Amino acid sequence: MVSQVMQSEARGPSAEDLGRIVAEKSGRPGALLAVLEAAQAAHPANFLPPEVVAKVAELMGLPLSQVRNVATFYSFFNMDPQGRHTLTICRGTACHTRGSRNLLEALMSSLTFTPVEPGQTEKISLTTQDNEFTVRTVACFGQCALAPVVEVDRVIHGHMNRQKLLSSVSKITEAKKKEGGRT
Ligand code: FES
């Protein structure tokens, strides 16, 4: 039943894929985290749909609530489809003091996201309609000496400023245009 649901889910890991992942990771310390991480990586939109979470619980013989709690607790698990590129702004105290809100607002306006309500910029995860970018926030990268810190596609950039950040976004957008021009 679950596998039928998953086949209709856009290109997510199949029940067979998940079975292989569980067989490979089970029995090791932190197996559930490793399974969820691999399941997420197997989804082209880099997230864990409810059907995948349910199938992992079934395959591992764990209560669904436990698996769901783990998936939603850790910030590196995504419960919604993610863009091809991820821009993560640190909203911790050190980064906030050094202007991370300004960086976040620069992204929000340059990527023309739906405006964020006042007070809602502390923790967000928004994806553009074309699925190119996901903008997220984290509480702290543990790199406070480099504040303000922004992660662009898993690469940490310290001492970020508005110009450098928007330049990174432009480079990604230009590269995509060139890619499109070749096809
Ligand atoms: S507060 Fe931003 S890295 Fe720690």
PDB file of C-alpha atoms and ligand atoms in Angstrom:
ATOM      1  CA  MET A   1       0.000   0.000   0.000  1.00  0.00           C
ATOM      2  CA  VAL A   2       2.708   2.441   1.016  1.00  0.00           C
ATOM      3  CA  SER A   3       4.783   1.555  -2.052  1.00  0.00           C
ATOM      4  CA  GLN A   4       1.828   2.464  -4.298  1.00  0.00           C
ATOM      5  CA  VAL A   5       1.608   5.821  -2.623  1.00  0.00           C
ATOM      6  CA  MET A   6       5.350   6.317  -2.991  1.00  0.00           C
ATOM      7  CA  GLN A   7       5.315   5.480  -6.685  1.00  0.00           C
ATOM      8  CA  SER A   8       2.839   8.297  -7.235  1.00  0.00           C
ATOM      9  CA  GLU A   9       5.049  10.626  -5.166  1.00  0.00           C
ATOM     10  CA  ALA A  10       7.208  12.522  -7.640  1.00  0.00           C
ATOM     11  CA  ARG A  11      10.360  10.485  -8.088  1.00  0.00           C
ATOM     12  CA  GLY A  12      10.938   9.777  -4.391  1.00  0.00           C
ATOM     13  CA  PRO A  13      12.789   6.648  -3.284  1.00  0.00           C
ATOM     14  CA  SER A  14      10.811   3.471  -3.956  1.00  0.00           C
ATOM     15  CA  ALA A  15       9.960   0.897  -1.294  1.00  0.00           C
ATOM     16  CA  GLU A  16      12.747  -1.231  -2.754  1.00  0.00           C
ATOM     17  CA  ASP A  17      15.222   1.644  -2.468  1.00  0.00           C
ATOM     18  CA  LEU A  18      14.232   2.143   1.158  1.00  0.00           C
ATOM     19  CA  GLY A  19      14.492  -1.573   1.845  1.00  0.00           C
ATOM     20  CA  ARG A  20      18.060  -1.532   0.559  1.00  0.00           C
ATOM     21  CA  ILE A  21      18.915   1.531   2.643  1.00  0.00           C
ATOM     22  CA  VAL A  22      17.486  -0.010   5.820  1.00  0.00           C
ATOM     23  CA  ALA A  23      19.273  -3.320   5.213  1.00  0.00           C
ATOM     24  CA  GLU A  24      22.551  -1.500   4.723  1.00  0.00           C
ATOM     25  CA  LYS A  25      22.330   0.793   7.763  1.00  0.00           C
ATOM     26  CA  SER A  26      20.452  -1.328  10.320  1.00  0.00           C
ATOM     27  CA  GLY A  27      22.251  -2.658  13.347  1.00  0.00           C
ATOM     28  CA  ARG A  28      24.730   0.204  13.464  1.00  0.00           C
ATOM     29  CA  PRO A  29      24.782   2.959  16.093  1.00  0.00           C
ATOM     30  CA  GLY A  30      22.579   5.828  14.981  1.00  0.00           C
ATOM     31  CA  ALA A  31      20.936   3.640  12.356  1.00  0.00           C
ATOM     32  CA  LEU A  32      17.714   5.635  12.242  1.00  0.00           C
ATOM     33  CA  LEU A  33      19.545   8.897  11.564  1.00  0.00           C
ATOM     34  CA  ALA A  34      21.653   7.217   8.887  1.00  0.00           C
ATOM     35  CA  VAL A  35      18.575   5.700   7.231  1.00  0.00           C
ATOM     36  CA  LEU A  36      16.690   8.997   7.212  1.00  0.00           C
ATOM     37  CA  GLU A  37      19.729  10.809   5.861  1.00  0.00           C
ATOM     38  CA  ALA A  38      20.107   8.304   3.013  1.00  0.00           C
ATOM     39  CA  ALA A  39      16.360   8.337   2.309  1.00  0.00           C
ATOM     40  CA  GLN A  40      16.387  12.114   2.068  1.00  0.00           C
ATOM     41  CA  ALA A  41      19.442  12.084  -0.199  1.00  0.00           C
ATOM     42  CA  ALA A  42      17.646   9.584  -2.453  1.00  0.00           C
ATOM     43  CA  HIS A  43      14.840  12.070  -3.081  1.00  0.00           C
ATOM     44  CA  PRO A  44      15.541  14.488  -5.955  1.00  0.00           C
ATOM     45  CA  ALA A  45      13.854  17.272  -3.999  1.00  0.00           C
ATOM     46  CA  ASN A  46      16.000  16.445  -0.932  1.00  0.00           C
ATOM     47  CA  PHE A  47      13.207  15.914   1.569  1.00  0.00           C
ATOM     48  CA  LEU A  48      11.325  13.257   3.526  1.00  0.00           C
ATOM     49  CA  PRO A  49       7.691  12.953   2.396  1.00  0.00           C
ATOM     50  CA  PRO A  50       5.294  11.443   4.968  1.00  0.00           C
ATOM     51  CA  GLU A  51       5.120   8.218   2.937  1.00  0.00           C
ATOM     52  CA  VAL A  52       8.867   7.769   3.172  1.00  0.00           C
ATOM     53  CA  VAL A  53       8.860   8.406   6.932  1.00  0.00           C
ATOM     54  CA  ALA A  54       6.061   5.849   7.329  1.00  0.00           C
ATOM     55  CA  LYS A  55       7.871   3.245   5.243  1.00  0.00           C
ATOM     56  CA  VAL A  56      11.108   3.740   7.193  1.00  0.00           C
ATOM     57  CA  ALA A  57       9.181   3.185  10.449  1.00  0.00           C
ATOM     58  CA  GLU A  58       7.591   0.038   9.039  1.00  0.00           C
ATOM     59  CA  LEU A  59      10.862  -1.369   7.699  1.00  0.00           C
ATOM     60  CA  MET A  60      12.765  -0.652  10.909  1.00  0.00           C
ATOM     61  CA  GLY A  61       9.954  -1.888  13.181  1.00  0.00           C
ATOM     62  CA  LEU A  62       9.784   1.437  14.999  1.00  0.00           C
ATOM     63  CA  PRO A  63       6.759   3.476  16.083  1.00  0.00           C
ATOM     64  CA  LEU A  64       5.847   6.038  13.426  1.00  0.00           C
ATOM     65  CA  SER A  65       5.775   8.756  16.084  1.00  0.00           C
ATOM     66  CA  GLN A  66       9.411   8.049  17.004  1.00  0.00           C
ATOM     67  CA  VAL A  67      10.618   8.260  13.410  1.00  0.00           C
ATOM     68  CA  ARG A  68       8.552  11.367  12.773  1.00  0.00           C
ATOM     69  CA  ASN A  69       9.902  13.029  15.927  1.00  0.00           C
ATOM     70  CA  VAL A  70      13.497  12.382  14.879  1.00  0.00           C
ATOM     71  CA  ALA A  71      12.850  13.612  11.324  1.00  0.00           C
ATOM     72  CA  THR A  72      11.286  16.836  12.527  1.00  0.00           C
ATOM     73  CA  PHE A  73      13.750  17.464  15.384  1.00  0.00           C
ATOM     74  CA  TYR A  74      16.963  17.764  13.369  1.00  0.00           C
ATOM     75  CA  SER A  75      17.322  20.789  11.130  1.00  0.00           C
ATOM     76  CA  PHE A  76      19.177  18.847   8.456  1.00  0.00           C
ATOM     77  CA  PHE A  77      16.066  16.833   7.685  1.00  0.00           C
ATOM     78  CA  ASN A  78      13.651  18.582   5.359  1.00  0.00           C
ATOM     79  CA  MET A  79       9.941  17.921   5.506  1.00  0.00           C
ATOM     80  CA  ASP A  80       9.220  19.977   2.376  1.00  0.00           C
ATOM     81  CA  PRO A  81      10.691  19.873  -1.150  1.00  0.00           C
ATOM     82  CA  GLN A  82      13.926  21.831  -1.357  1.00  0.00           C
ATOM     83  CA  GLY A  83      15.302  24.014  -4.124  1.00  0.00           C
ATOM     84  CA  ARG A  84      18.314  23.010  -6.207  1.00  0.00           C
ATOM     85  CA  HIS A  85      20.379  25.506  -4.227  1.00  0.00           C
ATOM     86  CA  THR A  86      20.205  26.209  -0.524  1.00  0.00           C
ATOM     87  CA  LEU A  87      21.070  29.489   1.121  1.00  0.00           C
ATOM     88  CA  THR A  88      21.177  29.216   4.897  1.00  0.00           C
ATOM     89  CA  ILE A  89      21.456  32.345   6.987  1.00  0.00           C
ATOM     90  CA  CYS A  90      22.601  32.109  10.581  1.00  0.00           C
ATOM     91  CA  ARG A  91      20.265  33.959  12.931  1.00  0.00           C
ATOM     92  CA  GLY A  92      22.279  33.383  16.085  1.00  0.00           C
ATOM     93  CA  THR A  93      23.217  36.251  18.354  1.00  0.00           C
ATOM     94  CA  ALA A  94      26.706  36.871  16.967  1.00  0.00           C
ATOM     95  CA  CYS A  95      25.459  36.849  13.376  1.00  0.00           C
ATOM     96  CA  HIS A  96      22.398  38.891  14.226  1.00  0.00           C
ATOM     97  CA  THR A  97      24.606  41.526  15.850  1.00  0.00           C
ATOM     98  CA  ARG A  98      26.699  41.661  12.697  1.00  0.00           C
ATOM     99  CA  GLY A  99      23.815  42.106  10.319  1.00  0.00           C
ATOM    100  CA  SER A 100      22.350  38.721   9.424  1.00  0.00           C
ATOM    101  CA  ARG A 101      18.819  40.122   9.374  1.00  0.00           C
ATOM    102  CA  ASN A 102      19.927  42.517   6.668  1.00  0.00           C
ATOM    103  CA  LEU A 103      21.312  39.573   4.670  1.00  0.00           C
ATOM    104  CA  LEU A 104      18.091  37.654   5.050  1.00  0.00           C
ATOM    105  CA  GLU A 105      16.009  40.609   3.963  1.00  0.00           C
ATOM    106  CA  ALA A 106      18.298  41.162   0.951  1.00  0.00           C
ATOM    107  CA  LEU A 107      17.620  37.603  -0.165  1.00  0.00           C
ATOM    108  CA  MET A 108      13.918  37.854   0.485  1.00  0.00           C
ATOM    109  CA  SER A 109      13.614  40.922  -1.714  1.00  0.00           C
ATOM    110  CA  SER A 110      16.031  39.859  -4.465  1.00  0.00           C
ATOM    111  CA  LEU A 111      14.368  36.481  -4.895  1.00  0.00           C
ATOM    112  CA  THR A 112      10.915  38.070  -4.647  1.00  0.00           C
ATOM    113  CA  PHE A 113       9.609  35.659  -2.046  1.00  0.00           C
ATOM    114  CA  THR A 114       6.303  36.230  -0.399  1.00  0.00           C
ATOM    115  CA  PRO A 115       6.992  38.982   2.141  1.00  0.00           C
ATOM    116  CA  VAL A 116       7.730  37.703   5.613  1.00  0.00           C
ATOM    117  CA  GLU A 117       5.492  38.969   8.348  1.00  0.00           C
ATOM    118  CA  PRO A 118       7.253  41.035  11.027  1.00  0.00           C
ATOM    119  CA  GLY A 119       8.629  38.730  13.703  1.00  0.00           C
ATOM    120  CA  GLN A 120       8.701  35.695  11.420  1.00  0.00           C
ATOM    121  CA  THR A 121      12.286  36.011  10.203  1.00  0.00           C
ATOM    122  CA  GLU A 122      13.828  34.136  13.137  1.00  0.00           C
ATOM    123  CA  LYS A 123      13.358  30.681  11.619  1.00  0.00           C
ATOM    124  CA  ILE A 124      12.224  30.144   8.064  1.00  0.00           C
ATOM    125  CA  SER A 125      12.501  27.695   5.182  1.00  0.00           C
ATOM    126  CA  LEU A 126      11.108  28.974   1.925  1.00  0.00           C
ATOM    127  CA  THR A 127      11.554  27.691  -1.597  1.00  0.00           C
ATOM    128  CA  THR A 128      11.152  29.734  -4.753  1.00  0.00           C
ATOM    129  CA  GLN A 129       8.383  28.775  -7.126  1.00  0.00           C
ATOM    130  CA  ASP A 130      10.863  27.615  -9.759  1.00  0.00           C
ATOM    131  CA  ASN A 131      12.511  25.347  -7.151  1.00  0.00           C
ATOM    132  CA  GLU A 132      15.871  26.963  -7.738  1.00  0.00           C
ATOM    133  CA  PHE A 133      16.507  28.306  -4.231  1.00  0.00           C
ATOM    134  CA  THR A 134      15.572  27.404  -0.704  1.00  0.00           C
ATOM    135  CA  VAL A 135      16.295  30.066   1.877  1.00  0.00           C
ATOM    136  CA  ARG A 136      16.614  28.788   5.419  1.00  0.00           C
ATOM    137  CA  THR A 137      17.771  30.001   8.779  1.00  0.00           C
ATOM    138  CA  VAL A 138      19.681  28.211  11.534  1.00  0.00           C
ATOM    139  CA  ALA A 139      20.267  29.074  15.173  1.00  0.00           C
ATOM    140  CA  CYS A 140      24.095  28.867  14.959  1.00  0.00           C
ATOM    141  CA  PHE A 141      26.686  27.215  12.722  1.00  0.00           C
ATOM    142  CA  GLY A 142      29.216  27.140  15.547  1.00  0.00           C
ATOM    143  CA  GLN A 143      31.416  29.531  13.557  1.00  0.00           C
ATOM    144  CA  CYS A 144      30.567  32.675  15.487  1.00  0.00           C
ATOM    145  CA  ALA A 145      34.036  34.205  15.042  1.00  0.00           C
ATOM    146  CA  LEU A 146      33.219  34.414  11.327  1.00  0.00           C
ATOM    147  CA  ALA A 147      29.887  36.196  11.830  1.00  0.00           C
ATOM    148  CA  PRO A 148      27.818  36.866   9.908  1.00  0.00           C
ATOM    149  CA  VAL A 149      27.846  33.368   8.460  1.00  0.00           C
ATOM    150  CA  VAL A 150      25.918  32.105   5.442  1.00  0.00           C
ATOM    151  CA  GLU A 151      26.024  28.623   3.974  1.00  0.00           C
ATOM    152  CA  VAL A 152      25.652  28.420   0.200  1.00  0.00           C
ATOM    153  CA  ASP A 153      25.109  24.889  -1.042  1.00  0.00           C
ATOM    154  CA  ARG A 154      26.827  23.390   2.006  1.00  0.00           C
ATOM    155  CA  VAL A 155      29.840  25.699   1.809  1.00  0.00           C
ATOM    156  CA  ILE A 156      30.275  28.018   4.792  1.00  0.00           C
ATOM    157  CA  HIS A 157      31.040  31.658   4.012  1.00  0.00           C
ATOM    158  CA  GLY A 158      32.150  33.889   6.865  1.00  0.00           C
ATOM    159  CA  HIS A 159      32.142  37.681   7.153  1.00  0.00           C
ATOM    160  CA  MET A 160      29.352  37.752   4.605  1.00  0.00           C
ATOM    161  CA  ASN A 161      27.924  40.997   3.360  1.00  0.00           C
ATOM    162  CA  ARG A 162      24.978  41.917   1.215  1.00  0.00           C
ATOM    163  CA  GLN A 163      27.011  42.477  -1.935  1.00  0.00           C
ATOM    164  CA  LYS A 164      28.883  39.160  -1.715  1.00  0.00           C
ATOM    165  CA  LEU A 165      25.678  37.276  -0.981  1.00  0.00           C
ATOM    166  CA  LEU A 166      23.716  38.744  -3.867  1.00  0.00           C
ATOM    167  CA  SER A 167      26.726  38.158  -6.105  1.00  0.00           C
ATOM    168  CA  SER A 168      26.663  34.449  -5.147  1.00  0.00           C
ATOM    169  CA  VAL A 169      22.982  34.294  -6.048  1.00  0.00           C
ATOM    170  CA  SER A 170      23.642  36.036  -9.374  1.00  0.00           C
ATOM    171  CA  LYS A 171      26.438  33.607 -10.227  1.00  0.00           C
ATOM    172  CA  ILE A 172      24.141  30.640  -9.609  1.00  0.00           C
ATOM    173  CA  THR A 173      21.373  32.233 -11.673  1.00  0.00           C
ATOM    174  CA  GLU A 174      23.762  33.094 -14.519  1.00  0.00           C
ATOM    175  CA  ALA A 175      25.180  29.566 -14.521  1.00  0.00           C
ATOM    176  CA  LYS A 176      21.646  28.212 -14.825  1.00  0.00           C
ATOM    177  CA  LYS A 177      20.932  30.524 -17.764  1.00  0.00           C
ATOM    178  CA  LYS A 178      24.084  29.329 -19.510  1.00  0.00           C
ATOM    179  CA  GLU A 179      23.074  25.718 -18.858  1.00  0.00           C
ATOM    180  CA  GLY A 180      19.661  26.449 -20.364  1.00  0.00           C
ATOM    181  CA  GLY A 181      21.286  28.168 -23.375  1.00  0.00           C
ATOM    182  CA  ARG A 182      23.253  25.047 -24.181  1.00  0.00           C
ATOM    183  CA  THR A 183      20.201  22.801 -24.303  1.00  0.00           C
TER     184      THR A 183
HETATM  185  S1  FES B   1      25.757  32.889  15.796  1.00  0.00           S
HETATM  186 FE1  FES B   1      26.145  32.597  13.678  1.00  0.00          FE
HETATM  187  S2  FES B   1      27.663  31.079  13.639  1.00  0.00           S
HETATM  188 FE2  FES B   1      27.181  31.285  15.729  1.00  0.00          FE
END
